[in-house]
mmCIF file of C-alpha atoms in Angstrom:
data_model
loop_
_atom_site.group_PDB
_atom_site.id
_atom_site.type_symbol
_atom_site.label_atom_id
_atom_site.label_comp_id
_atom_site.label_asym_id
_atom_site.label_seq_id
_atom_site.Cartn_x
_atom_site.Cartn_y
_atom_site.Cartn_z
ATOM 1 C CA UNK A 207 62.673 31.333 61.874
ATOM 2 C CA UNK A 208 59.412 30.642 63.648
ATOM 3 C CA UNK A 209 57.998 27.410 65.007
ATOM 4 C CA UNK A 210 54.990 26.257 67.032
ATOM 5 C CA UNK A 211 54.769 23.391 69.503
ATOM 6 C CA UNK A 212 51.590 21.320 69.227
ATOM 7 C CA UNK A 213 52.220 18.699 71.921
ATOM 8 C CA UNK A 214 48.962 17.816 73.816
ATOM 9 C CA UNK A 215 48.326 19.421 77.183
ATOM 10 C CA UNK A 216 49.206 17.836 80.521
ATOM 11 C CA UNK A 217 47.938 18.614 84.044
ATOM 12 C CA UNK A 218 49.508 21.393 86.077
ATOM 13 C CA UNK A 219 52.104 20.463 88.674
ATOM 14 C CA UNK A 220 52.870 23.249 91.204
ATOM 15 C CA UNK A 221 56.471 24.206 91.757
ATOM 16 C CA UNK A 222 57.823 23.800 95.275
ATOM 17 C CA UNK A 223 57.193 26.819 97.515
ATOM 18 C CA UNK A 224 58.310 27.152 101.136
ATOM 19 C CA UNK A 225 57.041 29.125 104.088
ATOM 20 C CA UNK A 226 58.987 31.352 106.477
ATOM 21 C CA UNK A 227 62.132 32.967 105.068
ATOM 22 C CA UNK A 228 63.143 35.466 107.727
ATOM 23 C CA UNK A 229 65.873 33.341 109.330
ATOM 24 C CA UNK A 230 67.308 32.242 105.995
ATOM 25 C CA UNK A 231 67.277 35.851 104.822
ATOM 26 C CA UNK A 232 69.148 37.021 107.877
ATOM 27 C CA UNK A 233 71.773 34.338 107.407
ATOM 28 C CA UNK A 234 72.177 35.098 103.712
ATOM 29 C CA UNK A 235 72.553 38.821 104.301
ATOM 30 C CA UNK A 236 75.054 38.235 107.064
ATOM 31 C CA UNK A 237 77.088 35.936 104.829
ATOM 32 C CA UNK A 238 76.917 38.483 102.004
ATOM 33 C CA UNK A 239 78.378 41.334 104.025
ATOM 34 C CA UNK A 240 81.937 40.310 103.239
ATOM 35 C CA UNK A 241 81.553 40.191 99.460
ATOM 36 C CA UNK A 242 84.025 41.889 97.151
ATOM 37 C CA UNK A 243 82.269 44.573 95.132
ATOM 38 C CA UNK A 244 82.091 44.342 91.360
ATOM 39 C CA UNK A 245 83.011 47.451 89.385
ATOM 40 C CA UNK A 246 79.927 48.929 87.675
ATOM 41 C CA UNK A 247 80.260 50.103 84.099
ATOM 42 C CA UNK A 248 77.820 52.408 82.290
ATOM 43 C CA UNK A 249 75.083 50.451 80.481
ATOM 44 C CA UNK A 250 75.447 49.965 76.770
ATOM 45 C CA UNK A 251 73.709 52.731 74.882
ATOM 46 C CA UNK A 252 72.030 51.715 72.720
ATOM 47 C CA UNK A 253 71.254 48.252 74.036
ATOM 48 C CA UNK A 254 72.687 45.275 72.199
ATOM 49 C CA UNK A 255 70.439 44.352 69.257
ATOM 50 C CA UNK A 256 68.278 41.226 69.552
ATOM 51 C CA UNK A 257 67.177 38.902 66.766
ATOM 52 C CA UNK A 258 64.183 36.582 67.115
ATOM 53 C CA UNK A 259 65.080 32.998 66.214
ATOM 54 C CA UNK A 260 62.109 30.893 67.420
ATOM 55 C CA UNK A 261 58.622 31.128 68.881
ATOM 56 C CA UNK A 262 56.144 28.768 70.518
ATOM 57 C CA UNK A 263 52.401 29.143 70.982
ATOM 58 C CA UNK A 264 52.086 26.239 73.419
ATOM 59 C CA UNK A 265 55.261 25.766 75.486
ATOM 60 C CA UNK A 266 57.026 28.026 77.971
ATOM 61 C CA UNK A 267 60.589 27.287 76.943
ATOM 62 C CA UNK A 268 62.718 27.930 80.015
ATOM 63 C CA UNK A 269 66.157 26.747 78.873
ATOM 64 C CA UNK A 270 67.758 26.551 75.446
ATOM 65 C CA UNK A 271 71.007 25.486 73.808
ATOM 66 C CA UNK A 272 71.989 25.559 70.146
ATOM 67 C CA UNK A 273 73.962 22.950 68.244
ATOM 68 C CA UNK A 274 76.816 23.752 65.843
ATOM 69 C CA UNK A 275 74.539 23.024 62.856
ATOM 70 C CA UNK A 276 72.061 25.698 63.961
ATOM 71 C CA UNK A 277 69.402 23.457 65.485
ATOM 72 C CA UNK A 278 67.924 24.659 68.779
ATOM 73 C CA UNK A 279 67.153 22.381 71.728
ATOM 74 C CA UNK A 280 64.517 23.817 74.064
ATOM 75 C CA UNK A 281 63.289 22.632 77.451
ATOM 76 C CA UNK A 282 59.749 23.275 78.653
ATOM 77 C CA UNK A 283 59.391 22.340 82.350
ATOM 78 C CA UNK A 284 56.391 20.374 83.538
ATOM 79 C CA UNK A 285 55.654 22.669 86.482
ATOM 80 C CA UNK A 286 54.593 25.682 84.370
ATOM 81 C CA UNK A 287 51.156 24.201 83.807
ATOM 82 C CA UNK A 288 50.873 24.637 80.029
ATOM 83 C CA UNK A 289 50.990 22.196 77.135
ATOM 84 C CA UNK A 290 54.518 20.902 77.119
ATOM 85 C CA UNK A 291 56.960 19.327 74.750
ATOM 86 C CA UNK A 292 59.411 18.301 77.465
ATOM 87 C CA UNK A 293 62.608 18.447 75.433
ATOM 88 C CA UNK A 294 62.312 19.377 71.753
ATOM 89 C CA UNK A 295 64.664 20.117 68.867
ATOM 90 C CA UNK A 296 63.972 22.770 66.258
ATOM 91 C CA UNK A 297 65.662 22.810 62.870
ATOM 92 C CA UNK A 298 65.512 26.110 60.972
ATOM 93 C CA UNK A 299 62.173 26.435 59.207
ATOM 94 C CA UNK A 300 60.750 23.229 60.676
ATOM 95 C CA UNK A 301 58.341 22.270 63.441
ATOM 96 C CA UNK A 302 59.791 21.148 66.788
ATOM 97 C CA UNK A 303 59.992 17.412 67.412
ATOM 98 C CA UNK A 304 60.622 15.478 70.667
ATOM 99 C CA UNK A 305 64.265 15.060 71.605
ATOM 100 C CA UNK A 306 66.193 12.816 71.587
ATOM 101 C CA UNK A 307 63.243 10.947 70.043
ATOM 102 C CA UNK A 308 59.550 10.275 70.547
ATOM 103 C CA UNK A 309 60.112 7.168 72.705
ATOM 104 C CA UNK A 310 62.194 9.092 75.234
ATOM 105 C CA UNK A 311 59.309 11.581 75.577
ATOM 106 C CA UNK A 312 56.436 9.077 75.510
ATOM 107 C CA UNK A 313 54.605 8.792 78.872
ATOM 108 C CA UNK A 314 53.953 5.084 78.177
ATOM 109 C CA UNK A 315 57.682 4.306 78.080
ATOM 110 C CA UNK A 316 59.055 2.976 81.406
ATOM 111 C CA UNK A 317 60.308 5.858 83.549
ATOM 112 C CA UNK A 318 63.880 4.568 83.556
ATOM 113 C CA UNK A 319 63.983 4.857 79.745
ATOM 114 C CA UNK A 320 62.302 8.222 79.193
ATOM 115 C CA UNK A 321 62.532 11.853 80.200
ATOM 116 C CA UNK A 322 59.829 12.174 82.846
ATOM 117 C CA UNK A 323 60.410 15.858 83.602
ATOM 118 C CA UNK A 324 63.536 17.465 82.118
ATOM 119 C CA UNK A 325 64.771 20.192 84.446
ATOM 120 C CA UNK A 326 68.109 21.372 83.037
ATOM 121 C CA UNK A 327 70.393 20.895 80.041
ATOM 122 C CA UNK A 328 74.083 21.478 79.386
ATOM 123 C CA UNK A 329 76.025 21.177 76.146
ATOM 124 C CA UNK A 330 79.753 20.544 76.469
ATOM 125 C CA UNK A 331 82.403 21.442 73.913
ATOM 126 C CA UNK A 332 82.809 17.813 72.817
ATOM 127 C CA UNK A 333 79.149 17.623 71.761
ATOM 128 C CA UNK A 334 77.881 15.837 74.856
ATOM 129 C CA UNK A 335 74.452 16.981 75.988
ATOM 130 C CA UNK A 336 73.648 16.391 79.639
ATOM 131 C CA UNK A 337 70.025 16.346 80.801
ATOM 132 C CA UNK A 338 68.784 16.441 84.384
ATOM 133 C CA UNK A 339 65.457 14.642 84.811
ATOM 134 C CA UNK A 340 63.747 15.614 88.070
ATOM 135 C CA UNK A 341 61.418 12.606 87.829
ATOM 136 C CA UNK A 342 58.416 14.671 88.993
ATOM 137 C CA UNK A 343 55.730 14.489 86.321
ATOM 138 C CA UNK A 344 53.132 17.155 85.581
ATOM 139 C CA UNK A 345 50.506 15.263 87.606
ATOM 140 C CA UNK A 346 52.783 15.135 90.664
ATOM 141 C CA UNK A 347 53.734 11.480 90.400
ATOM 142 C CA UNK A 348 57.375 10.728 91.135
ATOM 143 C CA UNK A 349 59.946 8.534 89.481
ATOM 144 C CA UNK A 350 63.598 8.204 90.383
ATOM 145 C CA UNK A 351 65.480 11.291 89.159
ATOM 146 C CA UNK A 352 68.388 10.737 86.821
ATOM 147 C CA UNK A 353 71.144 12.239 84.716
ATOM 148 C CA UNK A 354 71.075 11.406 81.011
ATOM 149 C CA UNK A 355 73.998 11.659 78.599
ATOM 150 C CA UNK A 356 73.229 12.203 74.904
ATOM 151 C CA UNK A 357 75.487 12.436 71.883
ATOM 152 C CA UNK A 358 74.067 15.675 70.499
ATOM 153 C CA UNK A 359 75.384 15.014 66.979
ATOM 154 C CA UNK A 360 73.528 11.727 66.598
ATOM 155 C CA UNK A 361 70.780 12.152 69.181
ATOM 156 C CA UNK A 362 71.718 8.803 70.734
ATOM 157 C CA UNK A 363 71.416 8.265 74.482
ATOM 158 C CA UNK A 364 74.815 7.087 75.733
ATOM 159 C CA UNK A 365 74.086 6.534 79.405
ATOM 160 C CA UNK A 366 71.913 7.239 82.422
ATOM 161 C CA UNK A 367 72.751 7.685 86.104
ATOM 162 C CA UNK A 368 69.962 7.224 88.628
ATOM 163 C CA UNK A 369 70.164 9.474 91.688
ATOM 164 C CA UNK A 370 70.412 7.341 94.804
ATOM 165 C CA UNK A 371 67.549 7.463 97.274
ATOM 166 C CA UNK A 372 70.120 8.116 100.021
ATOM 167 C CA UNK A 373 71.011 11.421 98.344
ATOM 168 C CA UNK A 374 67.382 12.592 98.302
ATOM 169 C CA UNK A 375 64.760 13.763 100.750
ATOM 170 C CA UNK A 376 60.977 13.148 100.548
ATOM 171 C CA UNK A 377 60.439 16.721 99.295
ATOM 172 C CA UNK A 378 63.470 16.860 97.000
ATOM 173 C CA UNK A 379 63.053 18.647 93.669
ATOM 174 C CA UNK A 380 66.172 18.531 91.499
ATOM 175 C CA UNK A 381 66.130 21.681 89.397
ATOM 176 C CA UNK A 382 69.582 22.505 88.042
ATOM 177 C CA UNK A 383 72.831 20.744 87.116
ATOM 178 C CA UNK A 384 76.263 21.253 85.648
ATOM 179 C CA UNK A 385 78.808 18.580 84.728
ATOM 180 C CA UNK A 386 82.580 18.899 84.935
ATOM 181 C CA UNK A 387 85.649 16.967 86.103
ATOM 182 C CA UNK A 388 83.778 13.697 85.738
ATOM 183 C CA UNK A 389 81.078 14.755 88.209
ATOM 184 C CA UNK A 390 77.527 16.047 88.057
ATOM 185 C CA UNK A 391 76.753 18.928 90.442
ATOM 186 C CA UNK A 392 73.014 18.952 91.071
ATOM 187 C CA UNK A 393 70.940 21.529 92.924
ATOM 188 C CA UNK A 394 68.045 20.330 95.087
ATOM 189 C CA UNK A 395 65.523 23.149 95.111
ATOM 190 C CA UNK A 396 62.925 21.361 97.197
ATOM 191 C CA UNK A 397 65.223 20.766 100.196
ATOM 192 C CA UNK A 398 68.189 23.033 99.436
ATOM 193 C CA UNK A 399 71.410 21.084 99.001
ATOM 194 C CA UNK A 400 73.983 20.048 96.416
ATOM 195 C CA UNK A 401 74.233 16.460 95.206
ATOM 196 C CA UNK A 402 77.603 15.510 93.733
ATOM 197 C CA UNK A 403 77.527 12.373 91.595
ATOM 198 C CA UNK A 404 80.719 10.695 90.420
ATOM 199 C CA UNK A 405 79.945 9.719 86.824
ATOM 200 C CA UNK A 406 82.533 6.930 86.979
ATOM 201 C CA UNK A 407 80.268 5.143 89.424
ATOM 202 C CA UNK A 408 82.208 5.981 92.577
ATOM 203 C CA UNK A 409 79.200 7.153 94.544
ATOM 204 C CA UNK A 410 77.010 10.161 95.228
ATOM 205 C CA UNK A 411 77.051 12.599 98.137
ATOM 206 C CA UNK A 412 74.505 15.056 99.475
ATOM 207 C CA UNK A 413 76.268 18.221 100.682
ATOM 208 C CA UNK A 414 75.527 21.587 102.303
ATOM 209 C CA UNK A 415 71.890 20.915 103.134
ATOM 210 C CA UNK A 416 70.111 24.168 104.045
ATOM 211 C CA UNK A 417 73.271 26.202 103.477
ATOM 212 C CA UNK A 418 72.313 29.911 103.186
ATOM 213 C CA UNK A 419 74.000 30.098 99.774
ATOM 214 C CA UNK A 420 71.477 27.560 98.446
ATOM 215 C CA UNK A 421 68.433 28.786 100.350
ATOM 216 C CA UNK A 422 66.072 31.546 99.232
ATOM 217 C CA UNK A 423 66.425 34.445 101.634
ATOM 218 C CA UNK A 424 64.037 36.965 100.096
ATOM 219 C CA UNK A 425 60.991 37.111 97.815
ATOM 220 C CA UNK A 426 61.291 36.923 94.043
ATOM 221 C CA UNK A 427 60.657 40.281 92.436
ATOM 222 C CA UNK A 428 59.363 40.017 88.904
ATOM 223 C CA UNK A 429 58.645 42.685 86.328
ATOM 224 C CA UNK A 430 57.454 46.005 87.772
ATOM 225 C CA UNK A 431 58.598 44.921 91.235
ATOM 226 C CA UNK A 432 55.726 42.487 91.712
ATOM 227 C CA UNK A 433 56.345 39.784 94.327
ATOM 228 C CA UNK A 434 55.870 36.322 92.864
ATOM 229 C CA UNK A 435 53.112 34.243 94.470
ATOM 230 C CA UNK A 436 52.614 30.498 94.405
ATOM 231 C CA UNK A 437 49.405 28.749 93.426
ATOM 232 C CA UNK A 438 47.999 29.272 96.921
ATOM 233 C CA UNK A 439 48.614 33.017 96.803
ATOM 234 C CA UNK A 440 51.551 32.962 99.230
ATOM 235 C CA UNK A 441 55.034 34.299 98.555
ATOM 236 C CA UNK A 442 56.768 31.909 96.161
ATOM 237 C CA UNK A 443 60.073 30.530 97.421
ATOM 238 C CA UNK A 444 62.499 28.921 94.980
ATOM 239 C CA UNK A 445 65.803 27.733 96.399
ATOM 240 C CA UNK A 446 68.875 26.878 94.311
ATOM 241 C CA UNK A 447 67.661 26.799 90.720
ATOM 242 C CA UNK A 448 70.391 28.292 88.503
ATOM 243 C CA UNK A 449 73.925 27.063 87.839
ATOM 244 C CA UNK A 450 76.900 27.714 85.579
ATOM 245 C CA UNK A 451 80.377 26.210 85.470
ATOM 246 C CA UNK A 452 83.551 27.995 84.412
ATOM 247 C CA UNK A 453 85.190 26.947 81.105
ATOM 248 C CA UNK A 454 88.076 25.312 83.008
ATOM 249 C CA UNK A 455 85.528 23.455 85.199
ATOM 250 C CA UNK A 456 87.186 24.775 88.360
ATOM 251 C CA UNK A 457 84.351 27.011 89.550
ATOM 252 C CA UNK A 458 80.651 26.461 90.057
ATOM 253 C CA UNK A 459 78.305 29.449 90.157
ATOM 254 C CA UNK A 460 74.828 29.043 91.638
ATOM 255 C CA UNK A 461 71.932 30.966 93.138
ATOM 256 C CA UNK A 462 68.412 30.728 94.456
ATOM 257 C CA UNK A 463 66.082 32.370 91.948
ATOM 258 C CA UNK A 464 65.837 35.442 94.172
ATOM 259 C CA UNK A 465 69.660 35.788 94.202
ATOM 260 C CA UNK A 466 72.424 36.365 95.146
ATOM 261 C CA UNK A 467 75.084 34.473 93.148
ATOM 262 C CA UNK A 468 77.687 32.374 94.945
ATOM 263 C CA UNK A 469 80.911 30.810 93.696
ATOM 264 C CA UNK A 470 82.468 27.549 94.895
ATOM 265 C CA UNK A 471 85.495 25.573 93.747
ATOM 266 C CA UNK A 472 84.612 22.193 92.268
ATOM 267 C CA UNK A 473 87.742 20.677 93.833
ATOM 268 C CA UNK A 474 86.199 21.300 97.244
ATOM 269 C CA UNK A 475 83.027 19.486 96.237
ATOM 270 C CA UNK A 476 84.739 16.374 94.887
ATOM 271 C CA UNK A 477 87.342 15.987 97.638
ATOM 272 C CA UNK A 478 85.995 13.496 100.217
ATOM 273 C CA UNK A 479 88.553 14.762 102.743
ATOM 274 C CA UNK A 480 86.798 18.139 102.980
ATOM 275 C CA UNK A 481 84.635 18.050 106.091
ATOM 276 C CA UNK A 482 80.989 19.155 106.230
ATOM 277 C CA UNK A 483 81.990 22.069 108.454
ATOM 278 C CA UNK A 484 84.580 23.227 105.923
ATOM 279 C CA UNK A 485 82.010 22.958 103.149
ATOM 280 C CA UNK A 486 79.519 25.091 105.058
ATOM 281 C CA UNK A 487 81.924 28.028 104.951
ATOM 282 C CA UNK A 488 83.242 27.444 101.428
ATOM 283 C CA UNK A 489 80.775 29.348 99.178
ATOM 284 C CA UNK A 490 81.887 32.882 98.326
ATOM 285 C CA UNK A 491 79.325 35.550 97.540
ATOM 286 C CA UNK A 492 80.140 36.492 93.943
ATOM 287 C CA UNK A 493 77.600 39.254 93.420
ATOM 288 C CA UNK A 494 74.653 40.686 95.373
ATOM 289 C CA UNK A 495 72.363 40.127 92.449
ATOM 290 C CA UNK A 496 68.691 40.753 91.741
ATOM 291 C CA UNK A 497 66.539 37.767 90.696
ATOM 292 C CA UNK A 498 68.131 36.064 87.707
ATOM 293 C CA UNK A 499 66.176 33.716 85.454
ATOM 294 C CA UNK A 500 69.355 32.324 83.958
ATOM 295 C CA UNK A 501 73.149 32.295 84.195
ATOM 296 C CA UNK A 502 75.316 31.535 81.175
ATOM 297 C CA UNK A 503 79.082 31.595 80.859
ATOM 298 C CA UNK A 504 81.104 32.452 77.780
ATOM 299 C CA UNK A 505 84.343 30.891 76.595
ATOM 300 C CA UNK A 506 86.334 33.688 78.251
ATOM 301 C CA UNK A 507 84.609 33.184 81.612
ATOM 302 C CA UNK A 508 82.227 36.142 81.306
ATOM 303 C CA UNK A 509 78.921 35.507 83.064
ATOM 304 C CA UNK A 510 75.701 36.588 81.354
ATOM 305 C CA UNK A 511 72.980 37.254 83.903
ATOM 306 C CA UNK A 512 69.296 37.545 83.058
ATOM 307 C CA UNK A 513 67.470 39.993 85.331
ATOM 308 C CA UNK A 514 63.781 39.075 85.419
ATOM 309 C CA UNK A 515 62.792 42.182 87.385
ATOM 310 C CA UNK A 516 63.908 44.663 84.690
ATOM 311 C CA UNK A 517 63.865 42.568 81.478
ATOM 312 C CA UNK A 518 67.606 43.072 81.226
ATOM 313 C CA UNK A 519 70.783 41.111 80.600
ATOM 314 C CA UNK A 520 74.016 41.973 82.388
ATOM 315 C CA UNK A 521 77.537 40.722 81.931
ATOM 316 C CA UNK A 522 80.043 40.157 84.708
ATOM 317 C CA UNK A 523 83.541 39.866 83.292
ATOM 318 C CA UNK A 524 86.420 37.884 84.808
ATOM 319 C CA UNK A 525 87.786 41.291 85.918
ATOM 320 C CA UNK A 526 84.504 41.723 87.856
ATOM 321 C CA UNK A 527 83.214 44.547 85.691
ATOM 322 C CA UNK A 528 79.415 44.508 85.800
ATOM 323 C CA UNK A 529 77.498 46.028 82.897
ATOM 324 C CA UNK A 530 73.965 45.996 81.548
ATOM 325 C CA UNK A 531 74.124 45.077 77.859
ATOM 326 C CA UNK A 532 70.424 45.076 76.994
ATOM 327 C CA UNK A 533 67.083 46.176 78.391
ATOM 328 C CA UNK A 534 64.068 45.348 76.263
ATOM 329 C CA UNK A 535 60.391 44.781 77.124
ATOM 330 C CA UNK A 536 60.417 41.785 74.765
ATOM 331 C CA UNK A 537 62.689 40.032 77.290
ATOM 332 C CA UNK A 538 59.799 39.208 79.587
ATOM 333 C CA UNK A 539 61.416 36.907 82.138
ATOM 334 C CA UNK A 540 64.709 36.089 80.376
ATOM 335 C CA UNK A 541 65.453 32.530 81.426
ATOM 336 C CA UNK A 542 68.119 29.852 80.933
ATOM 337 C CA UNK A 543 70.379 31.016 78.114
ATOM 338 C CA UNK A 544 73.361 29.614 76.227
ATOM 339 C CA UNK A 545 76.511 31.143 74.721
ATOM 340 C CA UNK A 546 78.005 29.509 71.635
ATOM 341 C CA UNK A 547 81.798 29.208 71.295
ATOM 342 C CA UNK A 548 81.750 32.065 68.777
ATOM 343 C CA UNK A 549 79.876 34.389 71.117
ATOM 344 C CA UNK A 550 76.183 34.185 70.191
ATOM 345 C CA UNK A 551 73.894 34.384 73.228
ATOM 346 C CA UNK A 552 70.540 32.600 72.929
ATOM 347 C CA UNK A 553 67.930 33.552 75.536
ATOM 348 C CA UNK A 554 64.257 32.550 75.917
ATOM 349 C CA UNK A 555 61.755 35.135 77.128
ATOM 350 C CA UNK A 556 59.846 32.554 79.150
ATOM 351 C CA UNK A 557 57.105 34.644 80.863
ATOM 352 C CA UNK A 558 57.307 32.356 83.908
ATOM 353 C CA UNK A 559 55.795 35.080 86.092
ATOM 354 C CA UNK A 560 52.591 34.578 84.097
ATOM 355 C CA UNK A 561 52.325 30.848 84.884
ATOM 356 C CA UNK A 562 50.288 29.453 87.810
ATOM 357 C CA UNK A 563 53.297 28.527 89.965
ATOM 358 C CA UNK A 564 54.433 32.171 90.150
ATOM 359 C CA UNK A 565 51.207 34.062 89.399
ATOM 360 C CA UNK A 566 48.971 33.025 92.273
ATOM 361 C CA UNK A 567 47.471 30.095 90.356
ATOM 362 C CA UNK A 568 46.605 32.113 87.230
ATOM 363 C CA UNK A 569 47.659 31.339 83.663
ATOM 364 C CA UNK A 570 48.324 34.630 81.899
ATOM 365 C CA UNK A 571 51.047 33.837 79.356
ATOM 366 C CA UNK A 572 50.838 36.151 76.350
ATOM 367 C CA UNK A 573 51.574 33.900 73.398
ATOM 368 C CA UNK A 574 53.851 33.333 71.634
ATOM 369 C CA UNK A 575 56.931 32.750 73.774
ATOM 370 C CA UNK A 576 60.088 33.931 72.009
ATOM 371 C CA UNK A 577 63.753 32.955 71.823
ATOM 372 C CA UNK A 578 66.212 35.718 70.938
ATOM 373 C CA UNK A 579 69.829 35.825 69.812
ATOM 374 C CA UNK A 580 72.410 38.471 70.754
ATOM 375 C CA UNK A 581 75.890 38.730 69.273
ATOM 376 C CA UNK A 582 77.848 39.314 72.478
ATOM 377 C CA UNK A 583 81.160 38.763 70.688
ATOM 378 C CA UNK A 584 80.526 42.017 68.779
ATOM 379 C CA UNK A 585 79.949 44.116 71.902
ATOM 380 C CA UNK A 586 82.531 46.715 72.916
ATOM 381 C CA UNK A 587 84.797 45.874 75.834
ATOM 382 C CA UNK A 588 83.308 46.606 79.234
ATOM 383 C CA UNK A 589 85.056 49.573 80.878
ATOM 384 C CA UNK A 590 84.318 51.466 84.059
#
């Protein structure tokens, strides 16, 4: 199945990039020294087969999920600087259309009733689709960020939660989110922190600001070991930008784009009795990872980790066995993927290193952008 996005172009909006990272790097490395080592397993040989399921000639799809009926929902972030569709849905054999509908993607709709800049998506087992809207449009204008709940079966918006101004900073950029236990856990990439929003309306809290686990401590190495550069030609810094939540909703996994991955219990985040000092020391280094463009979690708790520096996908099992399952040059910057309940992994090859925000201001995407499918349920058990 192949499809092409023909949404009109919008102006480029640069992704947040910081300056000095030496202190943050030292803190992150010091914190990482006590990590428990994962057990490496030999890479799969041959690599797991990949099947192309969708393409786009106009949008850099960074995150995807697939619905039980086979339709694909794809997110194209505003900051990549190419013609965008925001959030689109693709039925097999058909052209992509705005999701949940045209009004929610129309720039003339009031900001409170549209998706200004979708940043992350999550599909839960009950068919609820959660969308994080950063509120930062392609031209740099800002609206209040929000969480949107959609009934994926009907495409109907069921609720929105505005993020309180008190939980934000002037340079905040909300980039990733997972929902569980009645709370939304939101990563602020612009000023590294976690925002925890009680979806029952019991308040929002900003936690762990500038914690080393959320703060980029090293450059982002892309394909061929190239250091990513922002639009100004300086080293690109992207703080917390990837998240996953365990199937039982007890554990949150997160990382800056440069790595490494940390793990934190959600009960700690939602307990108001836990002090800020206790929270500072709560994240556990889960794996000293390379730069990952996406983290997905399967029904059994296996993490699927997309290595942008080697065009590879690894799995990290609940027994902490770490194994490369595929390396393929077609996986140019594997980004935010999704695992279906029956074990099909969908992953976009987003080419983000070829967009202005990470390529020194240059646009060098080699069209089309592809989405691939891998049957991870059929893979042999990981053994070391």
